[in-house]
mmCIF file of C-alpha atoms in Angstrom:
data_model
loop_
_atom_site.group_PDB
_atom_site.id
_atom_site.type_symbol
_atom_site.label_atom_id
_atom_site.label_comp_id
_atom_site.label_asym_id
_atom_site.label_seq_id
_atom_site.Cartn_x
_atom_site.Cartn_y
_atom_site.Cartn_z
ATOM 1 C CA UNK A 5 39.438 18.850 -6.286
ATOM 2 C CA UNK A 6 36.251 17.592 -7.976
ATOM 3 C CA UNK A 7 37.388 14.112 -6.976
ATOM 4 C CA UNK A 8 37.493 15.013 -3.255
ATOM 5 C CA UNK A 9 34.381 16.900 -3.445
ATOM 6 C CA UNK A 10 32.298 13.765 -4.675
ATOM 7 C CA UNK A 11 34.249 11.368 -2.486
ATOM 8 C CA UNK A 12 33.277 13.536 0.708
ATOM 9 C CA UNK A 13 29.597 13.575 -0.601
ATOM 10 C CA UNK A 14 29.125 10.162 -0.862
ATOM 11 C CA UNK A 15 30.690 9.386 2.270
ATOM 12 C CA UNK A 16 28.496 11.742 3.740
ATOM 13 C CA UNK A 17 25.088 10.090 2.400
ATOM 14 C CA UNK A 18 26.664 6.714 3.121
ATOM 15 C CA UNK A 19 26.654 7.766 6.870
ATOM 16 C CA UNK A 20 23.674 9.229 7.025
ATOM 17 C CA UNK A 21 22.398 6.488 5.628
ATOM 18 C CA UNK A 22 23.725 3.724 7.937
ATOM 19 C CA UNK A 23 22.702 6.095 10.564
ATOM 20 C CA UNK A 24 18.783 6.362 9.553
ATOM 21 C CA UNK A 25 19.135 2.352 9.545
ATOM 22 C CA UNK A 26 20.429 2.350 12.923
ATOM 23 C CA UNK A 27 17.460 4.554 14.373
ATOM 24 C CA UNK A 28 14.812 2.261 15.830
ATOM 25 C CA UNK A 29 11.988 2.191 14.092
ATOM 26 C CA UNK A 30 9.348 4.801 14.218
ATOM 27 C CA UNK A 31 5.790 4.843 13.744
ATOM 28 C CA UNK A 32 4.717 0.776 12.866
ATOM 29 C CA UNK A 33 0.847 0.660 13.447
ATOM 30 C CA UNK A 34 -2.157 1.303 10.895
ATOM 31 C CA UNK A 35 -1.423 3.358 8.221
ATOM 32 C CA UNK A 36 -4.220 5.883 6.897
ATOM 33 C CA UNK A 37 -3.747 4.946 2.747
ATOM 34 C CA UNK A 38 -5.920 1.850 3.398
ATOM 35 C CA UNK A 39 -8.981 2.694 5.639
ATOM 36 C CA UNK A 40 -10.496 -0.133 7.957
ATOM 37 C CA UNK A 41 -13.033 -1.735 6.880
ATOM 38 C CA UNK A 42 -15.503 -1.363 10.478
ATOM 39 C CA UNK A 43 -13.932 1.001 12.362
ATOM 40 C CA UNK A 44 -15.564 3.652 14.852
ATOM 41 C CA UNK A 45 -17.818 2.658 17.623
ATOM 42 C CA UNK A 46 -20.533 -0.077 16.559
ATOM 43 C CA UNK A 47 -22.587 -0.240 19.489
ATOM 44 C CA UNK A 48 -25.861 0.952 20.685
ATOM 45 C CA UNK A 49 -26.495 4.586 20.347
ATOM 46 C CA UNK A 50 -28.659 7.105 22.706
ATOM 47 C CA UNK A 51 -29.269 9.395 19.235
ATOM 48 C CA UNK A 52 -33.349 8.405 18.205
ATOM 49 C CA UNK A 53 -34.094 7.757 15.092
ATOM 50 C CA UNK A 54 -35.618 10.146 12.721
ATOM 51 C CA UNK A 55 -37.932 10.244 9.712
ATOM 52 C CA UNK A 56 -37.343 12.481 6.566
ATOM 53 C CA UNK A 57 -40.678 13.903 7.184
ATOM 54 C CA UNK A 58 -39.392 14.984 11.201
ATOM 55 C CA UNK A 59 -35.808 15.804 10.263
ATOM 56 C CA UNK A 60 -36.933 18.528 7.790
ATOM 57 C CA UNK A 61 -40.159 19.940 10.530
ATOM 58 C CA UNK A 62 -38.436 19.438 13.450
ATOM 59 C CA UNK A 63 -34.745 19.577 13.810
ATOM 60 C CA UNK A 64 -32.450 22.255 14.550
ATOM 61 C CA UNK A 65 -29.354 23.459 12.423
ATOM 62 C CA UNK A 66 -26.419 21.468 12.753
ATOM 63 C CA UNK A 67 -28.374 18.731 15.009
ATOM 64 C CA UNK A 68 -27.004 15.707 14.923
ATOM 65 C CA UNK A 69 -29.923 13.163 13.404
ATOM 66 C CA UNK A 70 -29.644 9.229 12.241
ATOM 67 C CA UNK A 71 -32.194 8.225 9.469
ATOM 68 C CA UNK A 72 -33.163 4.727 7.946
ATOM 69 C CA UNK A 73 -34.311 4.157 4.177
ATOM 70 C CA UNK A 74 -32.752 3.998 0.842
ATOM 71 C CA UNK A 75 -30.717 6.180 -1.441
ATOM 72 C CA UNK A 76 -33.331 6.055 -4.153
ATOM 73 C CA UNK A 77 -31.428 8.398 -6.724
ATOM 74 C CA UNK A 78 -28.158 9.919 -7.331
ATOM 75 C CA UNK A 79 -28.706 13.641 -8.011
ATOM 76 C CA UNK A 80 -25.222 14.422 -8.847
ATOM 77 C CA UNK A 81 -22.406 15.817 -7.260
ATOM 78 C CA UNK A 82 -22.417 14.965 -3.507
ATOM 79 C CA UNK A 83 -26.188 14.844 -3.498
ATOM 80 C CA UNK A 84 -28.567 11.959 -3.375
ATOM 81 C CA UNK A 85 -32.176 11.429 -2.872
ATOM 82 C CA UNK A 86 -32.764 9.739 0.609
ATOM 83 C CA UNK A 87 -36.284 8.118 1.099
ATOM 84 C CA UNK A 88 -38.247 6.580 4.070
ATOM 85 C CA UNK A 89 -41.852 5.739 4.878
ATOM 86 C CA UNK A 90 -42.277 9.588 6.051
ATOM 87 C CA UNK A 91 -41.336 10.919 2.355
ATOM 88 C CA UNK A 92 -37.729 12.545 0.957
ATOM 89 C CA UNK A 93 -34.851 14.378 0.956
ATOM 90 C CA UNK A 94 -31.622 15.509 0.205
ATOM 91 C CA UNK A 95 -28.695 14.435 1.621
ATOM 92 C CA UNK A 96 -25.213 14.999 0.768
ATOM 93 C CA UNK A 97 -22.208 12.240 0.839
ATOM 94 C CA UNK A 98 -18.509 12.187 0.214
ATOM 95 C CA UNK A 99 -17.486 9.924 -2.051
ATOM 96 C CA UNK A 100 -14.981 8.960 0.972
ATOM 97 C CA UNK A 101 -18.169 8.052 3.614
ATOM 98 C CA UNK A 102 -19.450 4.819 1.464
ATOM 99 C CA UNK A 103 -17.911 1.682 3.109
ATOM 100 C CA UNK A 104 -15.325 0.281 0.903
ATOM 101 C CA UNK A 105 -16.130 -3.167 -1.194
ATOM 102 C CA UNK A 106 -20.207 -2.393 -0.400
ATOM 103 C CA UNK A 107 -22.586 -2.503 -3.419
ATOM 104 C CA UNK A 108 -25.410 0.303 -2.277
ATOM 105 C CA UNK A 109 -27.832 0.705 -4.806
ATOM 106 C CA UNK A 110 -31.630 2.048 -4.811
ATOM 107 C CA UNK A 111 -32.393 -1.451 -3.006
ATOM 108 C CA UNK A 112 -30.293 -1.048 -0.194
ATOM 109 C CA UNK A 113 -31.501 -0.233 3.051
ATOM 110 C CA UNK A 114 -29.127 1.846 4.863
ATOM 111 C CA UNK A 115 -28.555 4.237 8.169
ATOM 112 C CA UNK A 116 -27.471 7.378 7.712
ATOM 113 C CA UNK A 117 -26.094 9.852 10.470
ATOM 114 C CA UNK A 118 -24.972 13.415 9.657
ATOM 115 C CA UNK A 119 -25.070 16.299 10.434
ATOM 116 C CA UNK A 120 -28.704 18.710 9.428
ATOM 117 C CA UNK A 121 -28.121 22.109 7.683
ATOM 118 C CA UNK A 122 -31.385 23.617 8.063
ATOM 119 C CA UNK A 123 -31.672 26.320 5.216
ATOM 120 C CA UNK A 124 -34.143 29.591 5.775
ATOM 121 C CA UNK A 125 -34.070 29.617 1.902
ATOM 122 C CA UNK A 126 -33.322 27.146 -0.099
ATOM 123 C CA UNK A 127 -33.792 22.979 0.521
ATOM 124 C CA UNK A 128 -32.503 21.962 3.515
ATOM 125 C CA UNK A 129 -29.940 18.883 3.512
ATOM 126 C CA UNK A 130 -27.935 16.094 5.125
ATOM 127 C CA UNK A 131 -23.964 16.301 5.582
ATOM 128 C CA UNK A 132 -23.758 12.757 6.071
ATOM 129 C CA UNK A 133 -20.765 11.472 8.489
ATOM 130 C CA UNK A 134 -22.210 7.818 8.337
ATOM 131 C CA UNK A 135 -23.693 5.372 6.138
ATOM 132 C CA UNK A 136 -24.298 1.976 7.585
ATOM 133 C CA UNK A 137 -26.054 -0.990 5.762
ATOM 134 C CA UNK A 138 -29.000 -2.222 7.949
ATOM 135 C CA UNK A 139 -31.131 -5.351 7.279
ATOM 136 C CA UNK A 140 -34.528 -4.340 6.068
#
């Protein structure tokens, strides 16, 4: 009886196998485990440019802002010290957002574009969706 048993299993997973092969193929395109290296939209954008100095006066909660400097310090965590012309501030970044096989160091000059999460008490910050290396 045992011998029947295991002889009607394997048949089974033989079929079932022979009958996945068959299928045609399913999904074949990009595959998420190895990001792009420039993807998203890359052109011109209608979003101004902000300073430090007028993101933390002037903006709203959850506006959407784009900023140009340096990442002058790493502050731990998720949280970095961004600095322009204007002055400084926090900003925090993924590990995920930083483009893959890029060296950005204190040097670099980068744009950022996030997301502002004004604070009534407290520092104010940066969710940065973006970070693009810029010439200086």
């Amino acid at each position: 009886m045992k011998k029947v048993l295991t002889i009607s299993c394997m048949t089974a997973l033989i079929a079932a196998s022979a009958f996945a092969i068959a299928q045609p193929a399913g999904y074949t395109g990009p595959s998420n485990t190895a990001p792009a290296a420039a993807s998203g939209y890359t052109g011109p954008s209608s979003m101004a440019l902000m300073t430090a100095k007028d993101v933390l006066a002037k903006a709203k909660d959850d506006q959407y802002v784009k900023l140009k400097g340096k990442l002058t310090s790493h502050k731990g965590g998720e949280e970095y010290e961004f600095t322009d012309a204007s002055g400084k501030m926090t900003v925090e970044i993924d590990a995920k957002r930083f483009p893959q096989g890029v060296k950005i160091d204190h040097t670099t000059m980068v744009e950022l574009t996030g997301e502002f999460d004004k604070e009534t008490f407290g520092e104010s910050t940066l969710d940065v969706k973006q970070i693009k290396v810029v010439a200086n």
